[in-house]
Amino acid sequence: MTALGSPEAFPVTGSAPLRRLGSILTAALVFRFYRRWHLRWGTTDTEANARFEGDDLIVDPRFTPTRAVTINASPEQVWPWIVQIGIGRAGFYSYDWLDNLGRPSTNKVLQSGNTLRSVTSPPLCHRSPNHQPTPRHFG
């Protein structure tokens, strides 16, 4: 007879493959459901399956996420917030410690540049002074 606390009381022979299999199955299930949710975060089925401007630019895309946020405001109210996105501007309205070098994103519309109809790509990182962004036209 073996003591309850001794290693012989609960043999682990053969359990390592079962633990690995359990880990693999758990990871597969989490990946299967989490990935679908993450790639379609905030979207309806209609939005996730819709075709958007620019979809025809890549013939066989390997990565096709569609994410959305519902904003209860008119485009005229949202636009000033969009044109001030970026580093050195208002920030990204996200995790400031991650994508704004620790500086807080603004919580108000800045007076500079909020009437633009054509803007350059938002500055996503610090660049050299010689960098010339490609203009993007909106509206």
Tab-separated table of N, CA and C in Angstrom:
chain	number	residue	atom	x	y	z
A	1	MET	N	0.840	-1.168	0.000
A	1	MET	CA	0.000	0.000	0.000
A	1	MET	C	0.891	1.238	0.000
A	2	THR	N	0.519	2.257	-0.810
A	2	THR	CA	1.318	3.482	-0.912
A	2	THR	C	0.625	4.620	-0.189
A	3	ALA	N	1.434	5.542	0.268
A	3	ALA	CA	0.884	6.718	0.949
A	3	ALA	C	0.221	7.617	-0.089
A	4	LEU	N	-0.845	8.293	0.319
A	4	LEU	CA	-1.616	9.132	-0.606
A	4	LEU	C	-0.773	10.233	-1.231
A	5	GLY	N	0.183	10.789	-0.504
A	5	GLY	CA	1.005	11.868	-1.034
A	5	GLY	C	2.209	11.405	-1.823
A	6	SER	N	2.429	10.122	-1.935
A	6	SER	CA	3.623	9.640	-2.630
A	6	SER	C	3.411	9.636	-4.136
A	7	PRO	N	4.507	9.728	-4.905
A	7	PRO	CA	4.379	9.718	-6.365
A	7	PRO	C	3.725	8.458	-6.909
A	8	GLU	N	3.852	7.347	-6.189
A	8	GLU	CA	3.262	6.102	-6.685
A	8	GLU	C	1.738	6.106	-6.600
A	9	ALA	N	1.169	6.965	-5.766
A	9	ALA	CA	-0.281	6.996	-5.589
A	9	ALA	C	-1.003	7.481	-6.844
A	10	PHE	N	-0.385	8.394	-7.587
A	10	PHE	CA	-0.995	8.931	-8.804
A	10	PHE	C	0.013	8.839	-9.944
A	11	PRO	N	0.106	7.687	-10.560
A	11	PRO	CA	1.102	7.537	-11.630
A	11	PRO	C	0.767	8.459	-12.803
A	12	VAL	N	1.798	9.033	-13.396
A	12	VAL	CA	1.609	9.937	-14.522
A	12	VAL	C	2.042	9.303	-15.835
A	13	THR	N	2.308	8.056	-15.808
A	13	THR	CA	2.734	7.355	-17.009
A	13	THR	C	1.650	7.448	-18.075
A	14	GLY	N	2.010	7.926	-19.217
A	14	GLY	CA	1.073	8.014	-20.329
A	14	GLY	C	0.184	9.241	-20.307
A	15	SER	N	0.227	10.072	-19.281
A	15	SER	CA	-0.662	11.226	-19.240
A	15	SER	C	-0.120	12.420	-20.023
A	16	ALA	N	1.172	12.469	-20.273
A	16	ALA	CA	1.755	13.593	-21.017
A	16	ALA	C	1.146	13.718	-22.413
A	17	PRO	N	1.012	12.625	-23.165
A	17	PRO	CA	0.377	12.756	-24.481
A	17	PRO	C	-1.075	13.233	-24.393
A	18	LEU	N	-1.789	12.803	-23.356
A	18	LEU	CA	-3.176	13.264	-23.200
A	18	LEU	C	-3.226	14.749	-22.867
A	19	ARG	N	-2.301	15.219	-22.033
A	19	ARG	CA	-2.252	16.644	-21.716
A	19	ARG	C	-1.927	17.449	-22.970
A	20	ARG	N	-0.997	16.952	-23.766
A	20	ARG	CA	-0.662	17.651	-25.022
A	20	ARG	C	-1.861	17.690	-25.951
A	21	LEU	N	-2.543	16.574	-26.079
A	21	LEU	CA	-3.727	16.521	-26.934
A	21	LEU	C	-4.796	17.491	-26.427
A	22	GLY	N	-5.004	17.519	-25.105
A	22	GLY	CA	-5.964	18.456	-24.527
A	22	GLY	C	-5.572	19.897	-24.803
A	23	SER	N	-4.295	20.209	-24.698
A	23	SER	CA	-3.814	21.569	-24.985
A	23	SER	C	-4.019	21.927	-26.445
A	24	ILE	N	-3.738	20.993	-27.315
A	24	ILE	CA	-3.898	21.237	-28.758
A	24	ILE	C	-5.370	21.451	-29.095
A	25	LEU	N	-6.244	20.604	-28.551
A	25	LEU	CA	-7.681	20.759	-28.826
A	25	LEU	C	-8.218	22.073	-28.263
A	26	THR	N	-7.786	22.426	-27.065
A	26	THR	CA	-8.215	23.697	-26.477
A	26	THR	C	-7.749	24.863	-27.329
A	27	ALA	N	-6.482	24.846	-27.735
A	27	ALA	CA	-5.949	25.922	-28.576
A	27	ALA	C	-6.693	25.998	-29.906
A	28	ALA	N	-6.998	24.849	-30.495
A	28	ALA	CA	-7.707	24.831	-31.776
A	28	ALA	C	-9.108	25.432	-31.631
A	29	LEU	N	-9.812	25.083	-30.563
A	29	LEU	CA	-11.156	25.625	-30.358
A	29	LEU	C	-11.112	27.121	-30.084
A	30	VAL	N	-10.192	27.549	-29.241
A	30	VAL	CA	-10.068	28.971	-28.950
A	30	VAL	C	-9.706	29.726	-30.228
A	31	PHE	N	-8.735	29.214	-30.965
A	31	PHE	CA	-8.310	29.868	-32.209
A	31	PHE	C	-9.472	29.942	-33.184
A	32	ARG	N	-10.209	28.864	-33.329
A	32	ARG	CA	-11.319	28.808	-34.287
A	32	ARG	C	-12.368	29.880	-33.988
A	33	PHE	N	-12.787	30.000	-32.743
A	33	PHE	CA	-13.864	30.923	-32.410
A	33	PHE	C	-13.352	32.333	-32.132
A	34	TYR	N	-12.229	32.455	-31.471
A	34	TYR	CA	-11.684	33.783	-31.178
A	34	TYR	C	-11.262	34.483	-32.462
A	35	ARG	N	-10.602	33.774	-33.360
A	35	ARG	CA	-10.132	34.393	-34.601
A	35	ARG	C	-11.300	34.933	-35.426
A	36	ARG	N	-12.350	34.179	-35.551
A	36	ARG	CA	-13.519	34.642	-36.310
A	36	ARG	C	-14.095	35.909	-35.678
A	37	TRP	N	-14.234	35.900	-34.347
A	37	TRP	CA	-14.750	37.077	-33.651
A	37	TRP	C	-13.806	38.261	-33.839
A	38	HIS	N	-12.522	38.027	-33.714
A	38	HIS	CA	-11.535	39.109	-33.796
A	38	HIS	C	-11.471	39.709	-35.200
A	39	LEU	N	-11.572	38.889	-36.230
A	39	LEU	CA	-11.503	39.382	-37.609
A	39	LEU	C	-12.775	40.122	-38.020
A	40	ARG	N	-13.856	39.913	-37.296
A	40	ARG	CA	-15.124	40.567	-37.627
A	40	ARG	C	-15.599	41.459	-36.493
A	41	TRP	N	-14.736	41.883	-35.645
A	41	TRP	CA	-15.071	42.623	-34.432
A	41	TRP	C	-15.971	43.812	-34.741
A	42	GLY	N	-17.154	43.823	-34.146
A	42	GLY	CA	-18.070	44.943	-34.280
A	42	GLY	C	-18.911	44.958	-35.541
A	43	THR	N	-18.749	44.003	-36.428
A	43	THR	CA	-19.477	44.033	-37.700
A	43	THR	C	-20.723	43.163	-37.670
A	44	THR	N	-21.640	43.507	-38.530
A	44	THR	CA	-22.801	42.651	-38.782
A	44	THR	C	-22.406	41.674	-39.884
A	45	ASP	N	-23.219	40.650	-40.109
A	45	ASP	CA	-22.950	39.710	-41.210
A	45	ASP	C	-22.923	40.442	-42.545
A	46	THR	N	-23.845	41.406	-42.726
A	46	THR	CA	-23.901	42.169	-43.977
A	46	THR	C	-22.603	42.934	-44.201
A	47	GLU	N	-22.104	43.605	-43.158
A	47	GLU	CA	-20.852	44.367	-43.281
A	47	GLU	C	-19.667	43.444	-43.536
A	48	ALA	N	-19.618	42.336	-42.838
A	48	ALA	CA	-18.486	41.419	-42.985
A	48	ALA	C	-18.415	40.816	-44.384
A	49	ASN	N	-19.560	40.637	-45.016
A	49	ASN	CA	-19.591	40.033	-46.354
A	49	ASN	C	-19.678	41.051	-47.481
A	50	ALA	N	-19.761	42.326	-47.160
A	50	ALA	CA	-19.898	43.367	-48.179
A	50	ALA	C	-18.585	43.603	-48.912
A	51	ARG	N	-18.690	44.187	-50.097
A	51	ARG	CA	-17.511	44.618	-50.849
A	51	ARG	C	-17.351	46.108	-50.613
A	52	PHE	N	-16.101	46.509	-50.372
A	52	PHE	CA	-15.819	47.903	-50.090
A	52	PHE	C	-14.881	48.469	-51.140
A	53	GLU	N	-14.863	49.783	-51.215
A	53	GLU	CA	-13.960	50.459	-52.145
A	53	GLU	C	-12.532	50.001	-51.867
A	54	GLY	N	-11.846	49.602	-52.935
A	54	GLY	CA	-10.471	49.139	-52.806
A	54	GLY	C	-10.341	47.628	-52.729
A	55	ASP	N	-11.452	46.899	-52.522
A	55	ASP	CA	-11.378	45.440	-52.451
A	55	ASP	C	-10.835	44.827	-53.739
A	56	ASP	N	-11.057	45.495	-54.858
A	56	ASP	CA	-10.608	44.959	-56.144
A	56	ASP	C	-9.111	45.186	-56.385
A	57	LEU	N	-8.439	45.901	-55.521
A	57	LEU	CA	-7.015	46.187	-55.723
A	57	LEU	C	-6.127	44.982	-55.453
A	58	ILE	N	-6.590	44.066	-54.626
A	58	ILE	CA	-5.831	42.845	-54.334
A	58	ILE	C	-6.687	41.676	-54.799
A	59	VAL	N	-6.179	40.942	-55.783
A	59	VAL	CA	-6.965	39.891	-56.423
A	59	VAL	C	-7.247	38.725	-55.482
A	60	ASP	N	-6.235	38.227	-54.791
A	60	ASP	CA	-6.397	37.067	-53.927
A	60	ASP	C	-5.853	37.377	-52.531
A	61	PRO	N	-6.594	38.153	-51.739
A	61	PRO	CA	-6.067	38.534	-50.422
A	61	PRO	C	-5.975	37.332	-49.492
A	62	ARG	N	-4.951	37.310	-48.664
A	62	ARG	CA	-4.780	36.230	-47.692
A	62	ARG	C	-5.311	36.633	-46.317
A	63	PHE	N	-5.511	37.914	-46.112
A	63	PHE	CA	-5.958	38.418	-44.818
A	63	PHE	C	-7.068	39.421	-45.078
A	64	THR	N	-8.277	39.131	-44.625
A	64	THR	CA	-9.416	39.992	-44.948
A	64	THR	C	-10.264	40.324	-43.721
A	65	PRO	N	-9.705	41.016	-42.754
A	65	PRO	CA	-10.521	41.392	-41.599
A	65	PRO	C	-11.457	42.545	-41.941
A	66	THR	N	-12.603	42.567	-41.319
A	66	THR	CA	-13.518	43.706	-41.398
A	66	THR	C	-13.926	44.007	-39.968
A	67	ARG	N	-13.532	45.169	-39.492
A	67	ARG	CA	-13.856	45.568	-38.123
A	67	ARG	C	-14.659	46.859	-38.181
A	68	ALA	N	-15.532	47.052	-37.216
A	68	ALA	CA	-16.400	48.230	-37.252
A	68	ALA	C	-16.666	48.753	-35.849
A	69	VAL	N	-17.001	50.011	-35.818
A	69	VAL	CA	-17.451	50.670	-34.603
A	69	VAL	C	-18.667	51.493	-34.986
A	70	THR	N	-19.727	51.373	-34.238
A	70	THR	CA	-20.914	52.169	-34.496
A	70	THR	C	-20.790	53.485	-33.738
A	71	ILE	N	-20.920	54.573	-34.467
A	71	ILE	CA	-20.844	55.905	-33.866
A	71	ILE	C	-22.179	56.588	-34.111
A	72	ASN	N	-22.833	56.957	-33.049
A	72	ASN	CA	-24.135	57.615	-33.170
A	72	ASN	C	-23.944	59.109	-33.378
A	73	ALA	N	-23.461	59.450	-34.565
A	73	ALA	CA	-23.227	60.851	-34.921
A	73	ALA	C	-23.224	60.954	-36.443
A	74	SER	N	-23.417	62.144	-36.939
A	74	SER	CA	-23.407	62.361	-38.389
A	74	SER	C	-21.969	62.387	-38.908
A	75	PRO	N	-21.764	62.161	-40.206
A	75	PRO	CA	-20.416	62.259	-40.768
A	75	PRO	C	-19.774	63.619	-40.500
A	76	GLU	N	-20.574	64.669	-40.515
A	76	GLU	CA	-20.035	66.010	-40.267
A	76	GLU	C	-19.505	66.148	-38.838
A	77	GLN	N	-20.084	65.413	-37.917
A	77	GLN	CA	-19.610	65.443	-36.536
A	77	GLN	C	-18.380	64.554	-36.336
A	78	VAL	N	-18.275	63.482	-37.113
A	78	VAL	CA	-17.170	62.528	-36.967
A	78	VAL	C	-15.924	62.994	-37.715
A	79	TRP	N	-16.097	63.629	-38.878
A	79	TRP	CA	-14.977	64.000	-39.736
A	79	TRP	C	-13.857	64.759	-39.014
A	80	PRO	N	-14.146	65.768	-38.203
A	80	PRO	CA	-13.058	66.476	-37.519
A	80	PRO	C	-12.200	65.565	-36.643
A	81	TRP	N	-12.783	64.525	-36.103
A	81	TRP	CA	-12.022	63.580	-35.283
A	81	TRP	C	-11.133	62.703	-36.165
A	82	ILE	N	-11.612	62.362	-37.364
A	82	ILE	CA	-10.855	61.505	-38.283
A	82	ILE	C	-9.609	62.219	-38.805
A	83	VAL	N	-9.751	63.484	-39.223
A	83	VAL	CA	-8.617	64.182	-39.846
A	83	VAL	C	-7.507	64.520	-38.865
A	84	GLN	N	-7.758	64.396	-37.583
A	84	GLN	CA	-6.693	64.704	-36.623
A	84	GLN	C	-6.039	63.441	-36.045
A	85	ILE	N	-6.368	62.264	-36.588
A	85	ILE	CA	-5.756	61.013	-36.128
A	85	ILE	C	-4.277	60.977	-36.509
A	86	GLY	N	-3.454	60.495	-35.624
A	86	GLY	CA	-2.057	60.229	-35.958
A	86	GLY	C	-1.071	60.712	-34.910
A	87	ILE	N	0.141	60.241	-35.060
A	87	ILE	CA	1.238	60.641	-34.166
A	87	ILE	C	1.549	62.096	-34.411
A	88	GLY	N	1.782	62.831	-33.372
A	88	GLY	CA	2.054	64.251	-33.502
A	88	GLY	C	0.803	65.082	-33.726
A	89	ARG	N	-0.323	64.426	-33.778
A	89	ARG	CA	-1.617	65.104	-33.910
A	89	ARG	C	-2.414	64.813	-32.642
A	90	ALA	N	-3.633	64.364	-32.793
A	90	ALA	CA	-4.499	64.109	-31.640
A	90	ALA	C	-4.282	62.733	-31.028
A	91	GLY	N	-3.557	61.874	-31.704
A	91	GLY	CA	-3.361	60.510	-31.238
A	91	GLY	C	-4.211	59.547	-32.048
A	92	PHE	N	-4.461	58.371	-31.481
A	92	PHE	CA	-5.201	57.326	-32.191
A	92	PHE	C	-6.491	56.918	-31.488
A	93	TYR	N	-6.831	57.598	-30.387
A	93	TYR	CA	-8.028	57.265	-29.614
A	93	TYR	C	-8.025	55.788	-29.245
A	94	SER	N	-6.900	55.301	-28.813
A	94	SER	CA	-6.721	53.891	-28.520
A	94	SER	C	-5.924	53.760	-27.234
A	95	TYR	N	-5.093	52.733	-27.155
A	95	TYR	CA	-4.228	52.532	-25.999
A	95	TYR	C	-3.032	53.460	-26.133
A	96	ASP	N	-3.075	54.586	-25.457
A	96	ASP	CA	-2.045	55.609	-25.616
A	96	ASP	C	-0.651	55.104	-25.265
A	97	TRP	N	-0.540	54.240	-24.268
A	97	TRP	CA	0.771	53.720	-23.879
A	97	TRP	C	1.373	52.872	-24.999
A	98	LEU	N	0.526	52.369	-25.872
A	98	LEU	CA	0.997	51.501	-26.947
A	98	LEU	C	1.249	52.270	-28.242
A	99	ASP	N	0.311	53.106	-28.649
A	99	ASP	CA	0.420	53.680	-29.985
A	99	ASP	C	0.528	55.201	-30.027
A	100	ASN	N	0.744	55.840	-28.903
A	100	ASN	CA	0.917	57.293	-28.923
A	100	ASN	C	2.104	57.697	-28.050
A	101	LEU	N	3.042	56.782	-27.905
A	101	LEU	CA	4.263	57.014	-27.126
A	101	LEU	C	3.963	57.484	-25.710
A	102	GLY	N	2.880	56.999	-25.146
A	102	GLY	CA	2.531	57.323	-23.775
A	102	GLY	C	1.784	58.629	-23.579
A	103	ARG	N	1.679	59.428	-24.630
A	103	ARG	CA	0.926	60.690	-24.507
A	103	ARG	C	-0.556	60.395	-24.669
A	104	PRO	N	-1.396	61.027	-23.873
A	104	PRO	CA	-2.835	60.765	-23.997
A	104	PRO	C	-3.396	61.338	-25.303
A	105	SER	N	-4.307	60.597	-25.904
A	105	SER	CA	-5.032	61.117	-27.068
A	105	SER	C	-5.909	62.261	-26.600
A	106	THR	N	-6.202	63.167	-27.510
A	106	THR	CA	-7.046	64.299	-27.137
A	106	THR	C	-8.484	63.845	-26.902
A	107	ASN	N	-9.200	64.607	-26.125
A	107	ASN	CA	-10.618	64.315	-25.912
A	107	ASN	C	-11.486	65.448	-26.437
A	108	LYS	N	-10.902	66.236	-27.362
A	108	LYS	CA	-11.649	67.327	-27.993
A	108	LYS	C	-11.161	67.506	-29.422
A	109	VAL	N	-11.952	68.170	-30.223
A	109	VAL	CA	-11.566	68.474	-31.601
A	109	VAL	C	-10.589	69.641	-31.566
A	110	LEU	N	-9.446	69.437	-32.187
A	110	LEU	CA	-8.455	70.502	-32.264
A	110	LEU	C	-8.865	71.489	-33.345
A	111	GLN	N	-8.516	72.726	-33.209
A	111	GLN	CA	-8.928	73.748	-34.166
A	111	GLN	C	-8.158	73.667	-35.486
A	112	SER	N	-6.956	73.121	-35.472
A	112	SER	CA	-6.157	73.088	-36.703
A	112	SER	C	-6.572	71.924	-37.591
A	113	GLY	N	-6.875	72.219	-38.838
A	113	GLY	CA	-7.114	71.192	-39.841
A	113	GLY	C	-8.438	70.473	-39.780
A	114	ASN	N	-9.408	70.975	-39.038
A	114	ASN	CA	-10.647	70.218	-38.922
A	114	ASN	C	-11.658	70.496	-40.028
A	115	THR	N	-11.289	71.267	-41.037
A	115	THR	CA	-12.207	71.510	-42.151
A	115	THR	C	-11.674	70.899	-43.451
A	116	LEU	N	-10.662	70.068	-43.364
A	116	LEU	CA	-10.062	69.478	-44.564
A	116	LEU	C	-11.010	68.520	-45.262
A	117	ARG	N	-10.958	68.520	-46.585
A	117	ARG	CA	-11.662	67.515	-47.363
A	117	ARG	C	-10.665	66.590	-48.030
A	118	SER	N	-9.403	66.984	-48.069
A	118	SER	CA	-8.344	66.148	-48.616
A	118	SER	C	-7.218	66.134	-47.594
A	119	VAL	N	-6.838	64.956	-47.159
A	119	VAL	CA	-5.776	64.847	-46.159
A	119	VAL	C	-4.732	63.849	-46.634
A	120	THR	N	-3.557	63.959	-46.064
A	120	THR	CA	-2.537	62.955	-46.341
A	120	THR	C	-2.790	61.765	-45.430
A	121	SER	N	-2.074	60.688	-45.682
A	121	SER	CA	-2.186	59.530	-44.802
A	121	SER	C	-1.875	59.964	-43.382
A	122	PRO	N	-2.617	59.483	-42.404
A	122	PRO	CA	-2.300	59.882	-41.040
A	122	PRO	C	-0.908	59.409	-40.657
A	123	PRO	N	-0.140	60.234	-39.969
A	123	PRO	CA	1.191	59.798	-39.559
A	123	PRO	C	1.076	58.690	-38.521
A	124	LEU	N	1.515	57.490	-38.899
A	124	LEU	CA	1.402	56.336	-38.017
A	124	LEU	C	2.649	56.130	-37.172
A	125	CYS	N	3.743	56.755	-37.567
A	125	CYS	CA	4.980	56.656	-36.805
A	125	CYS	C	5.837	57.875	-37.124
A	126	HIS	N	6.883	58.071	-36.350
A	126	HIS	CA	7.789	59.182	-36.626
A	126	HIS	C	8.599	58.848	-37.872
A	127	ARG	N	8.729	59.806	-38.776
A	127	ARG	CA	9.436	59.573	-40.036
A	127	ARG	C	10.498	60.640	-40.230
A	128	SER	N	11.314	60.407	-41.237
A	128	SER	CA	12.352	61.384	-41.547
A	128	SER	C	11.710	62.651	-42.109
A	129	PRO	N	12.382	63.798	-41.996
A	129	PRO	CA	11.810	65.045	-42.520
A	129	PRO	C	11.607	65.026	-44.033
A	130	ASN	N	12.294	64.135	-44.747
A	130	ASN	CA	12.191	64.076	-46.212
A	130	ASN	C	10.989	63.263	-46.694
A	131	HIS	N	10.289	62.582	-45.766
A	131	HIS	CA	9.161	61.732	-46.159
A	131	HIS	C	7.999	62.575	-46.669
A	132	GLN	N	7.481	62.229	-47.845
A	132	GLN	CA	6.335	62.923	-48.433
A	132	GLN	C	5.177	61.932	-48.538
A	133	PRO	N	4.156	62.035	-47.669
A	133	PRO	CA	3.041	61.100	-47.739
A	133	PRO	C	2.198	61.305	-48.996
A	134	THR	N	1.533	60.241	-49.410
A	134	THR	CA	0.659	60.289	-50.571
A	134	THR	C	-0.684	60.887	-50.165
A	135	PRO	N	-1.162	61.924	-50.899
A	135	PRO	CA	-2.468	62.517	-50.543
A	135	PRO	C	-3.597	61.522	-50.742
A	136	ARG	N	-4.563	61.552	-49.870
A	136	ARG	CA	-5.784	60.755	-49.966
A	136	ARG	C	-6.940	61.743	-50.039
A	137	HIS	N	-7.903	61.461	-50.873
A	137	HIS	CA	-9.030	62.365	-51.047
A	137	HIS	C	-10.286	61.739	-50.480
A	138	PHE	N	-11.012	62.499	-49.692
A	138	PHE	CA	-12.233	62.018	-49.057
A	138	PHE	C	-13.392	62.927	-49.431
A	139	GLY	N	-14.571	62.353	-49.418
A	139	GLY	CA	-15.784	63.152	-49.593
A	139	GLY	C	-16.021	63.507	-50.993
